[in-house]
Short mmCIF file of N, CA, C and O in Angstrom, two decimals:
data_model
loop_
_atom_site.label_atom_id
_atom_site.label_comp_id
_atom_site.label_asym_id
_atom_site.label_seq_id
_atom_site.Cartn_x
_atom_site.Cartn_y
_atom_site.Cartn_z
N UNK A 1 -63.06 66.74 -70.32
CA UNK A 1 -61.76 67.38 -70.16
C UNK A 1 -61.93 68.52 -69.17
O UNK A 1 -62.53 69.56 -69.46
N UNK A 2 -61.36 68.28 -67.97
CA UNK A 2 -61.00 69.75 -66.81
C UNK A 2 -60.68 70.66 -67.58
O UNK A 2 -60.18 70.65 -68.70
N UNK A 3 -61.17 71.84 -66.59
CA UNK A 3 -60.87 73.19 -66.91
C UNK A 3 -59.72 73.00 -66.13
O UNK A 3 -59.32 71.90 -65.77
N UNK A 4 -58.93 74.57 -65.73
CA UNK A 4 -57.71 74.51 -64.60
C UNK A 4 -58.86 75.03 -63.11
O UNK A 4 -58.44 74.90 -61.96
N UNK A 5 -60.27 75.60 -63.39
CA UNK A 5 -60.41 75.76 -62.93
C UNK A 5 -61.44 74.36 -61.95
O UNK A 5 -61.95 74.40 -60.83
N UNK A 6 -61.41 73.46 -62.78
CA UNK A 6 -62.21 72.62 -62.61
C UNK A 6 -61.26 71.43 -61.56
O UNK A 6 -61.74 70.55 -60.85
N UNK A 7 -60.19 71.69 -61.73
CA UNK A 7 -59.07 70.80 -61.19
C UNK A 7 -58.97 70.87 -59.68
O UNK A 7 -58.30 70.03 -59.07
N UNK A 8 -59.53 71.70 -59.14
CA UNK A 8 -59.58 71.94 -57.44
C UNK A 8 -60.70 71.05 -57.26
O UNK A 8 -60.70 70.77 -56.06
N UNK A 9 -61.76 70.39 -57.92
CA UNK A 9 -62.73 69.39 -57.78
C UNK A 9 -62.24 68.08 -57.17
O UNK A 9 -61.23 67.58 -57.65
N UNK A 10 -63.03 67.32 -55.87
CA UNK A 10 -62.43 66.27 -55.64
C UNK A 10 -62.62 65.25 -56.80
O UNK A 10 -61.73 64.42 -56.96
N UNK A 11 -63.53 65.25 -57.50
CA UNK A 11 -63.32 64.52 -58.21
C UNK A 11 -62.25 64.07 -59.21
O UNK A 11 -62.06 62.87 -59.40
N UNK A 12 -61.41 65.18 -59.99
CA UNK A 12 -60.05 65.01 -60.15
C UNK A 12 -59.49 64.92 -59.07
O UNK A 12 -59.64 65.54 -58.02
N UNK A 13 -58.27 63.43 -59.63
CA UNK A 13 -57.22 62.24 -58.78
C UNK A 13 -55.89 63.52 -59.34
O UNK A 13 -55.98 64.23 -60.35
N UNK A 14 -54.76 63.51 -58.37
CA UNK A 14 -54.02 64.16 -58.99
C UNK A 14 -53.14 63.15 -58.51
O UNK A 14 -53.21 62.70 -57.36
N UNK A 15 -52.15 62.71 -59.54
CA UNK A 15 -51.20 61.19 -59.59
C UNK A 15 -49.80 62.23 -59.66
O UNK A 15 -49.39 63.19 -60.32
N UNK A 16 -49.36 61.38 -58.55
CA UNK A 16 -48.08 60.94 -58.14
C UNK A 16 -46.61 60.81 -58.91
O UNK A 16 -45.53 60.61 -58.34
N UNK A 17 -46.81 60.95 -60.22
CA UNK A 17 -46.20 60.22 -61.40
C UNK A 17 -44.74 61.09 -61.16
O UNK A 17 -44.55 62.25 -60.81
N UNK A 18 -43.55 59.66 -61.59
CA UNK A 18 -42.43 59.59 -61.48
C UNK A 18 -41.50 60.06 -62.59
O UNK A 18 -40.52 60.80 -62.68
N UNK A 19 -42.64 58.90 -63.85
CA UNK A 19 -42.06 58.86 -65.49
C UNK A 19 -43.00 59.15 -65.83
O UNK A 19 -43.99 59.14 -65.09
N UNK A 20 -43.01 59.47 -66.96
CA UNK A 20 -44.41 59.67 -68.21
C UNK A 20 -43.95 59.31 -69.19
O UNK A 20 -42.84 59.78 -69.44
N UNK A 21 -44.49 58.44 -70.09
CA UNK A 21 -43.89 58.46 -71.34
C UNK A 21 -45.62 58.37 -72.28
O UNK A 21 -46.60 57.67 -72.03
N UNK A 22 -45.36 59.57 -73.56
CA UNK A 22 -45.97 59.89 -74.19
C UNK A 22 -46.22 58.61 -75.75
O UNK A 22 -45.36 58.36 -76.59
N UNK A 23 -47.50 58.07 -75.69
CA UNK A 23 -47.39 58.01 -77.38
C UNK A 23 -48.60 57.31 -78.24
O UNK A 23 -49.62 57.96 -78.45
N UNK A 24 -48.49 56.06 -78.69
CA UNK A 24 -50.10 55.62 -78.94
C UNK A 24 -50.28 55.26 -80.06
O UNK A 24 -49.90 56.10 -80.88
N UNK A 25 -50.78 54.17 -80.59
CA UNK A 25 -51.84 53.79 -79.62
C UNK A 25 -51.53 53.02 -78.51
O UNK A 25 -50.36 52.65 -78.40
N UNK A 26 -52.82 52.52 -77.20
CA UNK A 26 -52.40 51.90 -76.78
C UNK A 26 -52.26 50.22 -77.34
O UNK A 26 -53.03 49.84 -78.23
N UNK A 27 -51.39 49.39 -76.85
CA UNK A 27 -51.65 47.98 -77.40
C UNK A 27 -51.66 46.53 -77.08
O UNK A 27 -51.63 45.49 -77.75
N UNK A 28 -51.74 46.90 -75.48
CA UNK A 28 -51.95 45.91 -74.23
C UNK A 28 -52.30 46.55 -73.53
O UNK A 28 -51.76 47.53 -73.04
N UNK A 29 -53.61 45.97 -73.28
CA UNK A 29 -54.29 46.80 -71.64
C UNK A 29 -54.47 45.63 -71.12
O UNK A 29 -54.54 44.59 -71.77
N UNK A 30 -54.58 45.72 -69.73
CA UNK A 30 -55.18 44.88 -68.77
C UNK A 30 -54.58 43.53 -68.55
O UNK A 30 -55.06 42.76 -67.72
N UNK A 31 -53.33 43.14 -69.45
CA UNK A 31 -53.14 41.60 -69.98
C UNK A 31 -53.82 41.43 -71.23
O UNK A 31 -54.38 40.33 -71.28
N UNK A 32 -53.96 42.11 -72.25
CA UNK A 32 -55.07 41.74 -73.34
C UNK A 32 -54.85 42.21 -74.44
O UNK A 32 -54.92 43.44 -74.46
N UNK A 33 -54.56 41.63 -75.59
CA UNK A 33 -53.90 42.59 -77.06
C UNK A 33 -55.56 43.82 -76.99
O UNK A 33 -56.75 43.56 -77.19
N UNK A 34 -54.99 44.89 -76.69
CA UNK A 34 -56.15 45.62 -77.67
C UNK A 34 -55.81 47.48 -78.05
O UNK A 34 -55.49 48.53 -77.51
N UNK A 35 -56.08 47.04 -78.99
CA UNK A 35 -55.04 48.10 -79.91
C UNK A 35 -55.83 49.24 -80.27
O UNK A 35 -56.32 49.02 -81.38
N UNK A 36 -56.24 50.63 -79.71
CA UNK A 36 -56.89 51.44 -79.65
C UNK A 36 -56.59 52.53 -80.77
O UNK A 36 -56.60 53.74 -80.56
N UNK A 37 -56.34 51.98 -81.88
CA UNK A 37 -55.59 53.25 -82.94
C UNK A 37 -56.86 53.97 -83.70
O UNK A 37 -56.63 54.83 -84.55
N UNK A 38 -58.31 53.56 -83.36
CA UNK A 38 -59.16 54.09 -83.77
C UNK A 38 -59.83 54.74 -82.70
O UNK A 38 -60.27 55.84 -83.04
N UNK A 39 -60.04 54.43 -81.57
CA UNK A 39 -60.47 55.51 -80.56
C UNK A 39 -59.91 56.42 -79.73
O UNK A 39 -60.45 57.16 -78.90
N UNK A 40 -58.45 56.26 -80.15
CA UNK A 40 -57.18 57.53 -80.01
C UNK A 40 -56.86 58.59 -81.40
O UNK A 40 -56.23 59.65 -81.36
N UNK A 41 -57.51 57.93 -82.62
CA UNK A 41 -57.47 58.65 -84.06
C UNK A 41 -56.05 59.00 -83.56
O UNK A 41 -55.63 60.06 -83.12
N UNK A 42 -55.26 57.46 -83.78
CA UNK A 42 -54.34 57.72 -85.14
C UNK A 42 -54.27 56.23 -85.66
O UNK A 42 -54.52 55.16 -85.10
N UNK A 43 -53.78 56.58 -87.09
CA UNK A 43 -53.65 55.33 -87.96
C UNK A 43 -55.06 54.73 -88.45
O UNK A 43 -55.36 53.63 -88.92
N UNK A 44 -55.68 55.70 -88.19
CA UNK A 44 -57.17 55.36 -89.01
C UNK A 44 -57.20 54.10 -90.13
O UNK A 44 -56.87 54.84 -91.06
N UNK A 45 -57.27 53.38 -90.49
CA UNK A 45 -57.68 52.47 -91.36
C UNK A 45 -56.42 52.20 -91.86
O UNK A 45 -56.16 52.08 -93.06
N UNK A 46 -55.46 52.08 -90.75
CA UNK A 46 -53.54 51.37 -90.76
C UNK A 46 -53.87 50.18 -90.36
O UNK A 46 -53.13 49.55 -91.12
N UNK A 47 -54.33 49.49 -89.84
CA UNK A 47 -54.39 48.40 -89.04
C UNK A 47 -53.83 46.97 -89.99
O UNK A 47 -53.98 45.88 -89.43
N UNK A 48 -53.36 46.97 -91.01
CA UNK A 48 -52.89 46.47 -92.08
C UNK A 48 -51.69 47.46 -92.74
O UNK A 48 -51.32 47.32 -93.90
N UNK A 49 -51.18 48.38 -91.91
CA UNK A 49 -50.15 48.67 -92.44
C UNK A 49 -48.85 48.15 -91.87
O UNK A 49 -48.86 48.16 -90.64
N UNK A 50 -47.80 47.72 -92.37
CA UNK A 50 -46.46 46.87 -92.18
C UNK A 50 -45.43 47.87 -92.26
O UNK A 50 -45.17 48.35 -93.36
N UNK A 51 -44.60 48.41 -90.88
CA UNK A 51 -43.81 49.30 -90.60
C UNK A 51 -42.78 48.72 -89.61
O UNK A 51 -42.80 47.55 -89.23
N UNK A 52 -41.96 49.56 -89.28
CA UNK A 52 -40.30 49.30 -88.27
C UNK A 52 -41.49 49.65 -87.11
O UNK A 52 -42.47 50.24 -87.56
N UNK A 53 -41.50 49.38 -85.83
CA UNK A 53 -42.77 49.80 -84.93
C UNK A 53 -41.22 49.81 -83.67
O UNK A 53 -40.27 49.03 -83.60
N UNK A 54 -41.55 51.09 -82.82
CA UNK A 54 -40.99 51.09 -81.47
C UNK A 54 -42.02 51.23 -80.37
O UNK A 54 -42.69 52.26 -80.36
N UNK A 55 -42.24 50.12 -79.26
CA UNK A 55 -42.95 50.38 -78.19
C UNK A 55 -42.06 50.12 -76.87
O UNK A 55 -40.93 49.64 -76.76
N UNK A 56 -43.13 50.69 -75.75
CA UNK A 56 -42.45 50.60 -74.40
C UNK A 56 -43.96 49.89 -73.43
O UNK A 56 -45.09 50.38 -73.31
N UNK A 57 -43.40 48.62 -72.87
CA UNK A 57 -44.47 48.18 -71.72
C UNK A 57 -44.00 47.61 -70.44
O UNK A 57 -42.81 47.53 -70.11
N UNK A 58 -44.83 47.30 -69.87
CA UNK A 58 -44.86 46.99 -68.28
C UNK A 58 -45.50 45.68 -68.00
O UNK A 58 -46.69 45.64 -68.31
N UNK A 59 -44.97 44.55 -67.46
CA UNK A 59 -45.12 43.06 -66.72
C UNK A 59 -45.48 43.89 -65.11
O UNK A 59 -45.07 44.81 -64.39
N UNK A 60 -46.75 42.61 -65.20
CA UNK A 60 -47.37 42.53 -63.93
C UNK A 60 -45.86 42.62 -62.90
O UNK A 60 -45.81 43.45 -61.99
N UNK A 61 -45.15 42.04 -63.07
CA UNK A 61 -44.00 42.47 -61.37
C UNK A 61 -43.54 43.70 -61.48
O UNK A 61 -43.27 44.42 -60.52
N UNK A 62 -43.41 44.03 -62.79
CA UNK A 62 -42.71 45.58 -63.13
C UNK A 62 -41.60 45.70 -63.72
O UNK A 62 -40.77 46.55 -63.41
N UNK A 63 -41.42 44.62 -64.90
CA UNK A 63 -40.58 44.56 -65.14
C UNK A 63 -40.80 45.40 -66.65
O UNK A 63 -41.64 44.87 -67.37
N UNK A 64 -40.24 46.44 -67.14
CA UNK A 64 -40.10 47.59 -68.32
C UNK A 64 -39.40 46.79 -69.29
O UNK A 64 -38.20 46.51 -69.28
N UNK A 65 -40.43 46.40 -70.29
CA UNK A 65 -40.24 46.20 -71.94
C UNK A 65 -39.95 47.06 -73.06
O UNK A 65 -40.69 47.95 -73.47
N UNK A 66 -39.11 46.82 -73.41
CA UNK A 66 -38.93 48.09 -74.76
C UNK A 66 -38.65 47.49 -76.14
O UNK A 66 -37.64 46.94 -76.57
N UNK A 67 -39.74 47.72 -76.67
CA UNK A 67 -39.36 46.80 -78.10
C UNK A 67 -38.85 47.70 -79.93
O UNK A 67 -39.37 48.70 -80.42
N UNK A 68 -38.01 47.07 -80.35
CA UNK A 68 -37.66 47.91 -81.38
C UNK A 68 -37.93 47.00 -82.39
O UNK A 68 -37.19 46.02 -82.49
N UNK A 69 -38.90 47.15 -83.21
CA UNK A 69 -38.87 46.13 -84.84
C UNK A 69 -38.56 46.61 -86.00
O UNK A 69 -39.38 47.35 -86.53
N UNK A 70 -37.16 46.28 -86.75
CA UNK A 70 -36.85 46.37 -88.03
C UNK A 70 -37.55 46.48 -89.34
O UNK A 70 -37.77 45.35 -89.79
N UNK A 71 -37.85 47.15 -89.89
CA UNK A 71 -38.37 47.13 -91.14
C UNK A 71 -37.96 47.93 -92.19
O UNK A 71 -36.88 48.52 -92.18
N UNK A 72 -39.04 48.01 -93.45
CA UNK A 72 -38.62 48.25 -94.94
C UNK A 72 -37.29 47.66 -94.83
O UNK A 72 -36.58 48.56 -94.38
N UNK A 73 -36.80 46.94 -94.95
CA UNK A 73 -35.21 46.13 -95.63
C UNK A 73 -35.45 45.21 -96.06
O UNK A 73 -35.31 44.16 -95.44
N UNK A 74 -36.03 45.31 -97.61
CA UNK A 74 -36.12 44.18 -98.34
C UNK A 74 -35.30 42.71 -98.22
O UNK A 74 -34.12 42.57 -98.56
N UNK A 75 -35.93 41.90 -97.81
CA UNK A 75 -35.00 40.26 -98.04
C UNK A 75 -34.83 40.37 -96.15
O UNK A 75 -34.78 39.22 -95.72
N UNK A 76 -34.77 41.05 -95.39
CA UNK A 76 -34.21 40.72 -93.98
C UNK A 76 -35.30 41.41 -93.15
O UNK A 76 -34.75 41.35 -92.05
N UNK A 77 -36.46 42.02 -92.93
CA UNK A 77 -37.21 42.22 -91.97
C UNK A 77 -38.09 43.34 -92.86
O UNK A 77 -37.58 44.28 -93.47
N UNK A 78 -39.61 43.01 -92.81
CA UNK A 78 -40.72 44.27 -93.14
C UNK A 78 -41.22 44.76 -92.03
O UNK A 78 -42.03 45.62 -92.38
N UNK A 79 -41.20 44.69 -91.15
CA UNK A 79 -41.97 45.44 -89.77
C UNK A 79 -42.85 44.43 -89.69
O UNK A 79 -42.76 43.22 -89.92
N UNK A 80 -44.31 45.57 -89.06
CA UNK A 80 -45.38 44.61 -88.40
C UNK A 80 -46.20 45.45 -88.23
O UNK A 80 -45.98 46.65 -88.13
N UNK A 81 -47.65 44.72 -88.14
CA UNK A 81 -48.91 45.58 -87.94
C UNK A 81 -48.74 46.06 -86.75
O UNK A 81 -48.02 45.53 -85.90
N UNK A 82 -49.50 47.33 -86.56
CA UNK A 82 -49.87 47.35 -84.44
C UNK A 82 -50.29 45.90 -84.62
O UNK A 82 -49.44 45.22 -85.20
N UNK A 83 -51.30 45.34 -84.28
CA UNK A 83 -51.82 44.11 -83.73
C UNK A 83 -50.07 43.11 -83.50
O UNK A 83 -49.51 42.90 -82.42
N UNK A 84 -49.67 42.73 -84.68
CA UNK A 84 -48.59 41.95 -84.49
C UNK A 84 -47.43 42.62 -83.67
O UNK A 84 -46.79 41.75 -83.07
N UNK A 85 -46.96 43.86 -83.47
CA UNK A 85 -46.51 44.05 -82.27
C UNK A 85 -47.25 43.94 -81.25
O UNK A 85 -46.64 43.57 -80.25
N UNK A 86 -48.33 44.12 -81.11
CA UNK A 86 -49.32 43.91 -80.12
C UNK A 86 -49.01 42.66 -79.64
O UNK A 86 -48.42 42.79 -78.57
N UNK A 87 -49.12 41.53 -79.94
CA UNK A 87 -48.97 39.95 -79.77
C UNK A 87 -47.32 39.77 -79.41
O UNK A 87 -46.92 38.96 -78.58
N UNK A 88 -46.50 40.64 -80.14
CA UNK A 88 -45.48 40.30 -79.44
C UNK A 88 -44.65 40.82 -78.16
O UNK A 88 -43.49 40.50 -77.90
N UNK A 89 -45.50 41.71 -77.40
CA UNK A 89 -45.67 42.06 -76.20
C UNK A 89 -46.39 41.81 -75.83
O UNK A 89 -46.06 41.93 -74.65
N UNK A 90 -47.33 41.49 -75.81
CA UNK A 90 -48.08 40.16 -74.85
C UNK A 90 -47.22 38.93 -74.93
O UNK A 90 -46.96 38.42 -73.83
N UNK A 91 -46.83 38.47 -75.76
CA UNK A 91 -45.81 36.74 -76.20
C UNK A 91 -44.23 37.10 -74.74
O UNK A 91 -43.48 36.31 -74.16
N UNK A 92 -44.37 38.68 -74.70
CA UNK A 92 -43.01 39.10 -73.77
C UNK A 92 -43.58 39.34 -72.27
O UNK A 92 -42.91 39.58 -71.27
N UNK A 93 -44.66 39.24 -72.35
CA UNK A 93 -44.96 39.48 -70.79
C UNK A 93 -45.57 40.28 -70.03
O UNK A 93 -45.86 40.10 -68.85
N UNK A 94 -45.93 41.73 -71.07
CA UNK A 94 -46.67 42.59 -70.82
C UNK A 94 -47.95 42.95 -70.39
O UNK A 94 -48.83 42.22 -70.84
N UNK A 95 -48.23 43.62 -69.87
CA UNK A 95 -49.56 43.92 -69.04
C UNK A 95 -50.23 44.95 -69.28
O UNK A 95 -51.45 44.91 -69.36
N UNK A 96 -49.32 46.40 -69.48
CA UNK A 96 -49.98 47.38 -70.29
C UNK A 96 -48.62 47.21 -71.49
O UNK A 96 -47.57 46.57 -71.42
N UNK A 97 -49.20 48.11 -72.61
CA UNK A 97 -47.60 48.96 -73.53
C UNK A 97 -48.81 49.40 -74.36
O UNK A 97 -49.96 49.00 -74.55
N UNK A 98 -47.91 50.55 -74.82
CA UNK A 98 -47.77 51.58 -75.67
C UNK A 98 -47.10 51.62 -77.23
O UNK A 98 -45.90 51.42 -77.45
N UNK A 99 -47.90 51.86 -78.05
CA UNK A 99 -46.54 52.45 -79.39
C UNK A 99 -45.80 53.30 -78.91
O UNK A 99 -45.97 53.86 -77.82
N UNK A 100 -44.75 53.51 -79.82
CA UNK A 100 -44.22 54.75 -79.63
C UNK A 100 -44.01 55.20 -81.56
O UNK A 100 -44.46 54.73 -82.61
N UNK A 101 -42.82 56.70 -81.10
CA UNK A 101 -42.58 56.97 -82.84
C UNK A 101 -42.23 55.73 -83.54
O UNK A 101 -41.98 54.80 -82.78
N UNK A 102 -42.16 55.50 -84.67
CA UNK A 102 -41.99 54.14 -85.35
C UNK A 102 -41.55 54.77 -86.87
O UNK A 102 -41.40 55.97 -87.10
N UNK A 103 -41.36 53.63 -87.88
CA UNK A 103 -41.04 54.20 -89.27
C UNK A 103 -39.54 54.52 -88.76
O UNK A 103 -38.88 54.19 -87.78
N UNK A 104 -39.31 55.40 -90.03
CA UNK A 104 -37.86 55.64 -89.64
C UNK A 104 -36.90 56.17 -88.76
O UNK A 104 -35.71 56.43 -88.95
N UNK A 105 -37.89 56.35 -87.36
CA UNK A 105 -37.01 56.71 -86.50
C UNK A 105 -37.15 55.32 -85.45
O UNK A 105 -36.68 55.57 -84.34
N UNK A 106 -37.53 54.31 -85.54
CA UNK A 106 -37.32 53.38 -85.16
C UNK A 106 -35.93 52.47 -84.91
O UNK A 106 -35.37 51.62 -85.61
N UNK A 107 -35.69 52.92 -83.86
CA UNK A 107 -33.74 52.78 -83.46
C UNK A 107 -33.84 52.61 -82.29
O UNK A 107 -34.47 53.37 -81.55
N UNK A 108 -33.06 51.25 -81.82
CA UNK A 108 -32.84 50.94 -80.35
C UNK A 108 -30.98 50.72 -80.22
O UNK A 108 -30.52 49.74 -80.81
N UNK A 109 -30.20 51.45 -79.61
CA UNK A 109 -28.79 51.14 -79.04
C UNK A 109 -28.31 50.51 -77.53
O UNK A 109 -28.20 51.05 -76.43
N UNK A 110 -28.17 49.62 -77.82
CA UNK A 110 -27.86 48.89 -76.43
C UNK A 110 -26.19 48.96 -76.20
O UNK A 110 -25.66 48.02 -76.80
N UNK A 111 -25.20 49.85 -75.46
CA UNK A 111 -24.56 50.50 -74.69
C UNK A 111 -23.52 50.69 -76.25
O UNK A 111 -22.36 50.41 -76.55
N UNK A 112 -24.62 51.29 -76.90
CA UNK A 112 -23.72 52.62 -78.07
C UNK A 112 -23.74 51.66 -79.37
O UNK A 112 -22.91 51.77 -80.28
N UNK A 113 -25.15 50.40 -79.34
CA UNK A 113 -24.46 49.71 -80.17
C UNK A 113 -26.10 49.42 -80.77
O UNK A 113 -27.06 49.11 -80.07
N UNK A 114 -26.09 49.67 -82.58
CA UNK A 114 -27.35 49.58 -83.10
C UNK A 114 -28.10 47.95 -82.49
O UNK A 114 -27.43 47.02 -82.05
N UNK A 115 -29.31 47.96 -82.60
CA UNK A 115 -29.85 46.35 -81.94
C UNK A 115 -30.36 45.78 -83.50
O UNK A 115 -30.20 44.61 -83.87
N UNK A 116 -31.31 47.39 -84.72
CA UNK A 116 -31.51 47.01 -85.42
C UNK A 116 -31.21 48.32 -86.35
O UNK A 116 -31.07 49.40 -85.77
N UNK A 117 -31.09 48.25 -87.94
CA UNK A 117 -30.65 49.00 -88.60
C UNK A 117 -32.05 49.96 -88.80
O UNK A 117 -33.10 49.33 -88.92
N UNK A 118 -32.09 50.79 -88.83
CA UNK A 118 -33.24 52.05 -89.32
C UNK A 118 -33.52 52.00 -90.57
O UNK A 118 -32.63 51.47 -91.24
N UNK A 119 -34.79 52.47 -91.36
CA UNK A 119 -35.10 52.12 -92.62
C UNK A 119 -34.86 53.41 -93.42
O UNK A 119 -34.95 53.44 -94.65
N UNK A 120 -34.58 54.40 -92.72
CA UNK A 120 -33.54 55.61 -93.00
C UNK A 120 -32.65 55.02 -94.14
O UNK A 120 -32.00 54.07 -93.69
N UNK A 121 -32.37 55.28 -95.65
CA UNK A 121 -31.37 55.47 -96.07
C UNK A 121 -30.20 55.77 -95.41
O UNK A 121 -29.24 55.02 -95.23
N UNK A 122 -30.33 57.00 -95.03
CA UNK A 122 -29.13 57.71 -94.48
C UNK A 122 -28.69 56.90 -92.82
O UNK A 122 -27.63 57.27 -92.32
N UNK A 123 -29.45 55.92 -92.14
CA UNK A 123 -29.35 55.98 -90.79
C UNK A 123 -30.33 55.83 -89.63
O UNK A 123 -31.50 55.47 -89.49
N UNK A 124 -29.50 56.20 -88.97
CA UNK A 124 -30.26 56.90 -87.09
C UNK A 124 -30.46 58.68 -88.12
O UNK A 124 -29.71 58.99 -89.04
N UNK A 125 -31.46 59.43 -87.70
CA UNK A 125 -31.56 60.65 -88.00
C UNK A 125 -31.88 60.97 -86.56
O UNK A 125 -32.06 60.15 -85.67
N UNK A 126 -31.94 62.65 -86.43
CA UNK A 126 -32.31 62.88 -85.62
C UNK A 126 -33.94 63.23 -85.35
O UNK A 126 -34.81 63.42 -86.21
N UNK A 127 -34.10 63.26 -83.74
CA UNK A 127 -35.98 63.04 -83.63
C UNK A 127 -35.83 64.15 -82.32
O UNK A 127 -34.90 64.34 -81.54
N UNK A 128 -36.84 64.64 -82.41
CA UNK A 128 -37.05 65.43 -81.24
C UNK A 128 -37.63 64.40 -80.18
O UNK A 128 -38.19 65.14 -79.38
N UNK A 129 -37.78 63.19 -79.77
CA UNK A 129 -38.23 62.36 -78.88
C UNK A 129 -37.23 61.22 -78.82
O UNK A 129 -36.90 60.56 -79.80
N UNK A 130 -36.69 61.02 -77.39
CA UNK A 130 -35.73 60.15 -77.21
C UNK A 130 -35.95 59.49 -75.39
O UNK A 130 -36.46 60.27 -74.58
N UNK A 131 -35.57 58.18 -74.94
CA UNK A 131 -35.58 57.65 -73.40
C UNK A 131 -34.60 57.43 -73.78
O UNK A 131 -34.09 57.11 -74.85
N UNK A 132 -34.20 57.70 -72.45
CA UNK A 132 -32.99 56.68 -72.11
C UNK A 132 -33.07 55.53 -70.91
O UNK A 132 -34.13 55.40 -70.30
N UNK A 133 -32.25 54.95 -70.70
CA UNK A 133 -32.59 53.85 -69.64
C UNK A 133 -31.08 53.46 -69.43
O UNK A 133 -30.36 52.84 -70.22
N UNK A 134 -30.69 54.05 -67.99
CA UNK A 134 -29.30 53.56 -67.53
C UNK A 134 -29.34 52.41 -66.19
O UNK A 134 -29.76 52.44 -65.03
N UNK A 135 -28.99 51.91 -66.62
CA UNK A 135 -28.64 50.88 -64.88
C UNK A 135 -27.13 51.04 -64.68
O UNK A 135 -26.04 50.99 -65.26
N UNK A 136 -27.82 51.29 -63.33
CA UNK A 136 -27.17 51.33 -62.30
C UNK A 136 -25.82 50.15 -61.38
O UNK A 136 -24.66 50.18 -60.98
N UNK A 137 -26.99 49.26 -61.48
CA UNK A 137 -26.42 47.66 -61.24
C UNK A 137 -26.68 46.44 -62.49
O UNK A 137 -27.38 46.36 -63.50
N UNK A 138 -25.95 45.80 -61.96
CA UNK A 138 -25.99 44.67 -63.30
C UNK A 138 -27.62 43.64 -63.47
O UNK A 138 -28.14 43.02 -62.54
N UNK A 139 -28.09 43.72 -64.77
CA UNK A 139 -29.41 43.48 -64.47
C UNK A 139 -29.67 42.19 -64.81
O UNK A 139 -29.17 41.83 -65.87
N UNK A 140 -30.61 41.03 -63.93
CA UNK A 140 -30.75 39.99 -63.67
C UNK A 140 -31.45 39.27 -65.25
O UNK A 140 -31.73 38.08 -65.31
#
């Protein structure tokens, strides 16, 4: 880990970056399910836990995946391991992705309109972490 003072080194790359989006583990690298929730420490010995999971990934052309999975709602959807979201962004096309927050703030609205219900009793709650994604033009 750089110092600030260490950062004038050529050896630190200083990137270009447009977007950032924060979160983890990772759960496609390279083209490849692999799900880093133990060498990022989090979800230590989760890897068998069944939750609502939200991630965001990227297809080799560049095309931006965003996945929202439903869970705790007895009789209509339990979530999914990382690994099994894992597989189902790879199954979508992905090349890298990311978790994101998950559990009950797991909520996707596509133009003001729930995609899946939250395991919130109460709802959508509010989260201090939110994307948005507007187009511009009509998308292919």
């Amino acid at each position: 880990m750089p110092t600030l003072a260490a950062l004038g080194d050529p050896h630190w790359k200083e990137w270009k970056m447009q977007t950032v989006v924060g979160g983890g583990p990772v759960l496609v690298y390279d083209g490849k399910v692999r799900v880093t929730n133990e060498e990022e420490g989090l979800f230590i010995h989760g890897e068998k836990d069944i939750h609502p999971r939200s991630a965001i990934g990227y297809t080799k052309d560049g095309r931006v995946i965003v996945l929202a999975v439903q869970g705790r709602t007895p009789g209509i959807a339990s979530g999914v391991t990382l690994a099994e979201e894992a597989k189902v962004l790879l199954d979508l096309g992905c090349y890298e992705a990311l978790n994101l927050d998950g559990g009950g703030s797991s909520c996707m609205l596509v133009n003001g309109k729930e995609t899946i219900h939250p395991s919130d009793k109460t709802g959508e709650r509010p989260v201090p972490s939110v994307f948005l994604i507007k187009v511009s033009h009509p998308v292919k």
